[in-house]
Every structure is written in C-alpha cells, then in structure tokens.
Amino acid sequence: MNLGAIEAGGTKFVLCVGDEAGNVLERVSIPTLSPEETMKGIFEFFDNKEIEALGVGCFGPIDPDLSSPTYGYITTTPKPGWGNYNIMGALKERYNIPMAFDTDVNGAALGEAYFGAAKGLDSALYLTIGTGIGGGAIVEGKLVHGLLHPEMGHMHLTPRSDDHYAGKCPFHGTCFEGLAAGPAIEERWGMKATQLAPDHIAWDMEADYIAQALCIYILTLSPKKIILGGGVMHQKHLFPMIHHYVQEKLAGYVQKDEIITDAIKDYIVYPGLGDNAGVCGALALAKSAL
Ligand code: ADP
Ligand code: ZN
C-alpha cells in the first residue's frame, strides 16, 4: 500500500511515497514558495501516485484540533502568505483519502515510535534542535495535544553566569530556543556552529541548556526514551555531555537505571531514523490515519 507523506518546513517541503513499514520509496524536495505555488508542486508529485492515505507534519503554529473550525490551518506564522492558510482544506479538496495533520515534531515522535529509536514504546519524547527548537511527546501511546500543541522550545531556562548573551527569541529572549537553537549559538559566538571546535566552551554551555530542558521534560512527562534530532545534534560529542549534566542536575532524585547508570546513553539518543525522522514521521501520521 502506498502512503503519502509531506514534511512541511519553512524553507522546504519534502514529499514522499512510502509504505506501512516506514520505507521511503520515492522522495523529492521542493522550496517553500507561496502557498499556491507550493501546492502546485505537491499536486504534480502526488497526482499519479495512487496513495491511500496522507500524513502532513507541519511547521507551526498549526491547528491540529479536529473539532475546531480552523482545523488544518497553519495559524500565526510570520512566513509571508502562509498565515491562516488552510493547507489541509486544499489537500482534501484534491484527494479523497484519510489524512492526518500534526506538528513536524509530533510526526517525528510518532515516526520514531513506529519505526525508529522508540520502536514499540508507548512513551517517548522527540526534540529537534535546529533553526528553532520544538518537541513532540507520546504519553500512554498517544501524541500529546491539548489546548494547542506543546511548544517545548519556549520554556524559560536559567542562563549560566558565564553567558552574557541576551538571547535570540523575539518573544522571550533567553528561553530554551533563544539560548540554544542553532542561530543563537552562531550569534553568541559570531561564527557558524560547524566552525566551533569540539572543545569550545560553546558546546559545554549548549549541553548544559539542553540538559536543563530535558530535566523539566523528564520530571513532567516521564518519557521512556528521549530522542534528540535537528542540525545542532549532528555534533555527536554533545551526547555524553548532556548525559553528564542530566545526571548532575537530577541529582539522583529519579531512581531509574536509565538515568542514574551508564544506561543513560541508551535513554537519550540520536534519532533512529537519522535525518529521515521528519519524513518518516509524516509517513507514520499517514499510517495513523488509516
Ligand atoms: P531546520 O531546523 O531549518 O529544519 P536544521 O535542523 O538542519 O534545519 O537546523 C539548521 C540549524 O542547525 C542551522 O541554523 C545551524 O545553526 C545548525 N546546524 C546545522 N548543521 C549543524 C552542524 N553540523 N553542527 C552544528 N550546528 C548545525
Ligand atoms: Zn521563546
């Protein structure tokens, strides 16, 4: 059975045909232009593919609430043309098949739970640390929604005493995203993140902030696995530093081997699906729509 998947991002849309096992059979990437131009590219790709369900993992904020009059809309994005755009309406007008719509990170969390590092678990957290920071969580087998959807990148953290950076978030300054997303690292140190040497203090600080946030998620959601993706996590040397800081900050309070022993290296991990986490997440959404 062919499933369709769309990973809708602010700079590009990844379109894919895959199967129920999470295999990507065909994929293309198109630039995010105006909604009309982008939809034209989407229709050109999917029109002859005979997909039986479609999953859309989308940049936010979005309205994923099926009972809301603006279900399926991209809501308050500053991206020109896309504010209050009814993306699911346009897709449903074209294809009469089951569809699922969620945040890109909720999709990625589901993808990791179906096919990746959290396979078979009914509880997991997926976090992307890239241009922005966002998270998706599965609790008791279901993606967490609620009033809107979680915005895990915008919680306030405590800046370190050796960090004098004002923060990059236009809303909150030194929230998690304002302190630790890729653009914050690059503005604080005045160079590309890829040019910072592995022993630069930037990475110790980064691991510290990520660990601060993870402690909050561990204490509130109690995830059985934490998966860290996004461009910044290509710096794999961050993982042992994050493990160390999470143990230090929780200070033995959560008495589980996954946290207090070396097993933490299998608890806080890189995506099993690698850079396919997003697109396989949209495939997982398609599967969930069936
Ligand atoms: P997006 O969030 O736009 O989907 P990415 O997850 O690739 O895309 O994030 C891009 C950001 O991640 C860049 O702004 C850059 O700061 C950072 N980044 C990308 N690659 C690396 C890398 N290898 N090492 C550290 N930071 C990186
Ligand atoms: Zn913020």
Coordinates of C-alpha atoms and ligand atoms in Angstrom, one line a residue:
M1 CA 0.0 0.0 0.0
N2 CA 1.4 3.4 -1.0
L3 CA 1.3 6.1 1.7
G4 CA 1.9 9.8 1.0
A5 CA 4.0 12.0 3.4
I6 CA 4.6 15.7 3.5
E7 CA 7.2 17.2 5.8
A8 CA 6.2 20.9 5.5
G9 CA 9.1 23.2 6.6
G10 CA 9.6 26.9 6.4
T11 CA 12.4 26.6 3.8
K12 CA 11.5 23.3 2.0
F13 CA 8.7 20.8 1.7
V14 CA 9.8 17.1 1.5
L15 CA 7.3 15.0 -0.4
C16 CA 7.5 11.2 -0.2
V17 CA 5.8 8.0 -1.1
G18 CA 6.4 5.2 1.3
D19 CA 4.9 2.1 2.8
E20 CA 3.4 1.0 6.2
A21 CA 6.8 -0.3 7.3
G22 CA 8.3 3.2 7.1
N23 CA 10.3 2.6 3.9
V24 CA 10.7 5.7 1.8
L25 CA 10.2 4.6 -1.9
E26 CA 10.4 8.0 -3.6
R27 CA 11.1 11.4 -2.3
V28 CA 11.6 14.9 -3.7
S29 CA 12.2 18.3 -2.0
I30 CA 10.6 21.5 -3.2
P31 CA 11.3 25.0 -2.0
T32 CA 8.6 26.6 0.2
L33 CA 7.2 29.4 -2.1
S34 CA 3.8 30.9 -1.9
P35 CA 1.0 28.5 -0.8
E36 CA -0.4 28.4 -4.3
E37 CA 3.0 27.7 -6.0
T38 CA 3.9 25.1 -3.3
M39 CA 0.5 23.3 -3.6
K40 CA 1.0 23.1 -7.4
G41 CA 4.3 21.3 -6.8
I42 CA 2.6 18.9 -4.3
F43 CA -0.2 18.1 -6.7
E44 CA 2.3 17.4 -9.5
F45 CA 4.1 15.0 -7.3
F46 CA 1.2 13.1 -5.8
D47 CA -1.4 13.2 -8.6
N48 CA -0.3 9.9 -10.3
K49 CA 1.0 8.1 -7.2
E50 CA -2.2 6.3 -6.1
I51 CA -1.6 7.0 -2.4
E52 CA -4.2 5.6 0.0
A53 CA -3.5 7.9 3.0
L54 CA -1.6 11.1 3.5
G55 CA 0.3 12.4 6.5
V56 CA 1.4 16.0 7.0
G57 CA 3.9 17.0 9.6
C58 CA 4.0 20.8 9.5
F59 CA 5.9 23.8 10.8
G60 CA 3.8 25.7 13.3
P61 CA 1.9 27.0 14.9
I62 CA -0.9 25.0 13.4
D63 CA -4.4 24.0 14.4
P64 CA -4.5 20.2 14.7
D65 CA -7.8 20.1 16.7
L66 CA -10.3 18.1 14.6
S67 CA -13.3 19.8 16.4
S68 CA -12.0 23.4 15.7
P69 CA -13.4 25.5 12.8
T70 CA -9.8 26.2 11.8
Y71 CA -8.6 22.6 11.9
G72 CA -5.9 22.0 9.3
Y73 CA -4.7 25.6 9.2
I74 CA -1.3 27.0 9.6
T75 CA -2.1 29.8 12.0
T76 CA 0.1 32.7 13.1
T77 CA 3.3 32.1 11.2
P78 CA 5.2 35.2 10.1
K79 CA 6.1 33.4 6.8
P80 CA 4.6 35.6 4.1
G81 CA 1.3 34.1 2.6
W82 CA 1.1 31.2 5.0
G83 CA -0.6 32.9 8.0
N84 CA -4.1 31.4 8.4
Y85 CA -3.6 29.2 5.4
N86 CA -5.9 26.1 5.2
I87 CA -3.4 23.6 4.0
M88 CA -5.5 20.5 4.8
G89 CA -8.5 22.1 3.1
A90 CA -6.5 22.4 -0.1
L91 CA -5.3 18.8 0.2
K92 CA -8.7 17.4 1.0
E93 CA -10.2 19.2 -2.0
R94 CA -7.8 17.3 -4.2
Y95 CA -7.6 13.9 -2.7
N96 CA -10.4 12.0 -1.1
I97 CA -8.4 9.7 1.2
P98 CA -7.7 9.5 5.0
M99 CA -5.3 12.2 6.2
A100 CA -3.6 13.2 9.4
F101 CA -2.2 16.6 10.3
D102 CA 0.2 17.4 13.1
T103 CA 3.3 19.4 14.0
D104 CA 6.5 18.2 12.4
V105 CA 7.9 17.2 15.8
N106 CA 4.8 15.3 16.8
G107 CA 5.1 13.5 13.5
A108 CA 8.8 12.8 14.2
A109 CA 7.9 11.5 17.6
L110 CA 5.4 9.1 16.1
G111 CA 7.8 8.1 13.4
E112 CA 10.5 7.2 16.0
A113 CA 7.9 5.2 18.0
Y114 CA 6.6 3.3 14.9
F115 CA 9.9 2.7 13.1
G116 CA 12.9 4.2 15.0
A117 CA 14.7 4.5 18.3
A118 CA 11.5 4.3 20.4
K119 CA 10.0 1.4 18.4
G120 CA 7.4 -0.4 20.5
L121 CA 7.4 2.1 23.3
D122 CA 4.2 3.8 24.4
S123 CA 6.1 6.8 25.8
A124 CA 8.8 8.9 24.1
L125 CA 9.9 12.5 23.6
Y126 CA 11.3 13.8 20.4
L127 CA 13.1 17.1 20.3
T128 CA 14.6 19.0 17.3
I129 CA 17.4 21.5 17.9
G130 CA 17.9 23.3 14.6
T131 CA 16.8 26.7 13.3
G132 CA 14.3 26.5 16.2
I133 CA 13.6 24.1 19.0
G134 CA 10.4 22.1 19.2
G135 CA 9.3 18.9 20.8
G136 CA 6.7 16.2 20.4
A137 CA 5.7 13.7 23.0
I138 CA 3.9 10.4 23.2
V139 CA 2.3 9.7 26.5
E140 CA 0.4 6.4 27.2
G141 CA 0.5 5.6 23.5
K142 CA -0.9 8.9 22.2
L143 CA 0.6 12.1 20.9
V144 CA 0.1 15.0 23.3
H145 CA -2.1 17.8 22.0
G146 CA -4.3 19.8 24.4
L147 CA -5.2 23.5 24.2
L148 CA -3.0 23.9 21.1
H149 CA 0.1 21.6 20.9
P150 CA 3.2 21.6 23.1
E151 CA 5.7 24.4 22.4
M152 CA 8.6 22.8 24.2
G153 CA 11.3 25.1 22.9
H154 CA 9.9 28.2 24.6
M155 CA 10.2 27.5 28.3
H156 CA 12.4 29.8 30.4
L157 CA 15.8 28.4 31.4
T158 CA 18.3 29.8 33.8
P159 CA 21.2 31.5 31.8
R160 CA 24.6 30.4 33.0
S161 CA 26.7 33.0 34.9
D162 CA 29.4 32.8 32.2
D163 CA 26.8 33.5 29.5
H164 CA 26.2 37.2 28.7
Y165 CA 24.2 36.6 25.6
A166 CA 20.8 38.4 25.5
G167 CA 19.0 35.5 23.8
K168 CA 17.5 35.3 20.3
C169 CA 13.8 34.6 20.9
P170 CA 11.8 37.7 19.9
F171 CA 9.1 36.8 22.5
H172 CA 11.2 35.6 25.5
G173 CA 14.9 36.4 24.9
T174 CA 16.6 33.7 26.9
C175 CA 14.0 30.9 26.6
F176 CA 15.4 27.4 25.5
E177 CA 15.2 28.3 21.8
G178 CA 16.6 31.8 22.5
L179 CA 19.6 30.3 24.2
A180 CA 20.3 27.1 22.4
A181 CA 18.9 26.9 18.8
G182 CA 21.5 27.0 16.0
P183 CA 21.1 30.7 15.3
A184 CA 21.6 31.6 19.0
I185 CA 24.8 29.6 19.1
E186 CA 26.0 31.3 16.0
E187 CA 25.1 34.8 17.1
R188 CA 26.6 34.4 20.6
W189 CA 29.9 33.2 19.3
G190 CA 30.0 35.2 16.0
M191 CA 30.7 32.1 13.8
K192 CA 29.0 29.2 12.2
A193 CA 28.2 26.4 14.6
T194 CA 30.2 24.0 12.3
Q195 CA 33.3 26.1 12.8
L196 CA 33.3 25.9 16.6
A197 CA 35.9 23.3 17.8
P198 CA 34.6 20.3 19.7
D199 CA 36.4 21.6 22.9
H200 CA 35.0 25.1 22.6
I201 CA 33.1 26.2 25.7
A202 CA 30.1 26.8 23.4
W203 CA 29.3 23.0 23.5
D204 CA 29.6 22.7 27.3
M205 CA 27.1 25.6 27.5
E206 CA 24.8 24.0 24.9
A207 CA 24.8 20.7 26.7
D208 CA 24.0 22.4 29.9
Y209 CA 21.0 24.2 28.5
I210 CA 19.7 21.1 26.7
A211 CA 20.1 19.2 30.0
Q212 CA 18.2 21.8 31.9
A213 CA 15.3 21.5 29.5
L214 CA 15.4 17.7 29.5
C215 CA 15.2 17.6 33.3
I216 CA 11.9 19.5 33.0
Y217 CA 10.5 17.1 30.4
I218 CA 11.7 14.1 32.4
L219 CA 10.1 15.4 35.6
T220 CA 6.8 16.3 33.9
L221 CA 6.3 13.7 31.1
S222 CA 8.4 10.8 32.4
P223 CA 9.3 9.7 28.9
K224 CA 10.7 6.2 28.4
K225 CA 13.1 7.4 25.7
I226 CA 14.4 10.8 24.6
I227 CA 15.4 11.4 21.0
L228 CA 17.4 14.5 20.0
G229 CA 17.4 15.4 16.4
G230 CA 17.9 18.6 14.2
G231 CA 21.1 20.1 12.8
V232 CA 22.8 21.0 16.0
M233 CA 22.7 17.4 17.2
H234 CA 24.9 16.4 14.3
Q235 CA 27.6 17.4 16.9
K236 CA 27.5 13.9 18.4
H237 CA 30.0 14.9 21.1
L238 CA 27.2 16.7 22.8
F239 CA 25.5 13.5 23.9
P240 CA 28.0 12.4 26.6
M241 CA 28.0 16.0 27.9
I242 CA 24.2 16.1 28.0
H243 CA 24.1 12.7 29.8
H244 CA 26.5 14.0 32.4
Y245 CA 24.5 17.2 33.0
V246 CA 21.2 15.5 33.2
Q247 CA 22.6 13.1 35.9
E248 CA 24.1 16.0 37.8
K249 CA 21.0 18.2 37.7
L250 CA 18.6 15.4 38.7
A251 CA 21.0 14.6 41.5
G252 CA 19.7 11.0 41.9
Y253 CA 16.1 12.1 42.5
V254 CA 14.7 9.9 39.7
Q255 CA 15.9 6.5 40.8
K256 CA 15.8 4.6 37.5
D257 CA 18.7 2.8 35.9
E258 CA 18.0 4.6 32.6
I259 CA 19.0 7.8 34.4
I260 CA 21.4 7.0 37.2
T261 CA 23.6 4.5 35.4
D262 CA 25.6 4.3 32.1
A263 CA 22.3 3.1 30.5
I264 CA 21.6 6.8 30.1
K265 CA 23.5 6.6 26.8
D266 CA 20.6 4.4 25.5
Y267 CA 18.0 6.7 27.1
I268 CA 18.9 10.0 25.5
V269 CA 19.8 9.2 21.9
Y270 CA 20.2 10.4 18.3
P271 CA 17.1 9.6 16.0
G272 CA 17.0 6.0 14.9
L273 CA 15.7 7.4 11.6
G274 CA 18.6 9.9 11.3
D275 CA 17.7 12.8 9.0
N276 CA 14.7 10.9 7.8
A277 CA 12.9 11.4 11.2
G278 CA 10.8 14.2 9.7
V279 CA 9.6 12.5 6.6
C280 CA 9.2 9.1 8.2
G281 CA 7.2 10.9 10.9
A282 CA 4.8 12.2 8.2
L283 CA 4.6 8.6 6.9
A284 CA 3.7 7.5 10.5
L285 CA 1.0 10.1 10.5
A286 CA -0.4 8.7 7.2
K287 CA -0.4 5.2 8.8
S288 CA -2.2 6.5 11.8
A289 CA -4.9 8.0 9.6
L290 CA -5.8 4.6 8.2
Ligands
ADP1 P1 15.6 23.3 10.3 O1 15.6 23.5 11.7 O2 15.6 24.6 9.5 O3 14.7 22.2 9.8 P2 18.2 22.0 10.8 O4 17.6 21.1 11.8 O5 19.2 21.5 9.9 O6 17.1 22.7 9.9 O7 18.8 23.2 11.6 C1 19.6 24.2 11.0 C2 20.5 24.9 12.0 O8 21.2 23.9 12.7 C3 21.4 25.9 11.4 O9 21.0 27.2 11.6 C4 22.7 25.6 12.2 O10 22.9 26.7 13.1 C5 22.6 24.4 12.9 N1 23.4 23.3 12.3 C6 23.2 22.6 11.1 N2 24.2 21.7 10.9 C7 25.0 21.7 12.0 C8 26.1 21.0 12.5 N3 26.7 20.1 11.7 N4 26.7 21.3 13.6 C9 26.1 22.3 14.4 N5 25.0 23.0 14.1 C10 24.5 22.8 12.9
ZN2 ZN 10.8 31.8 23.2

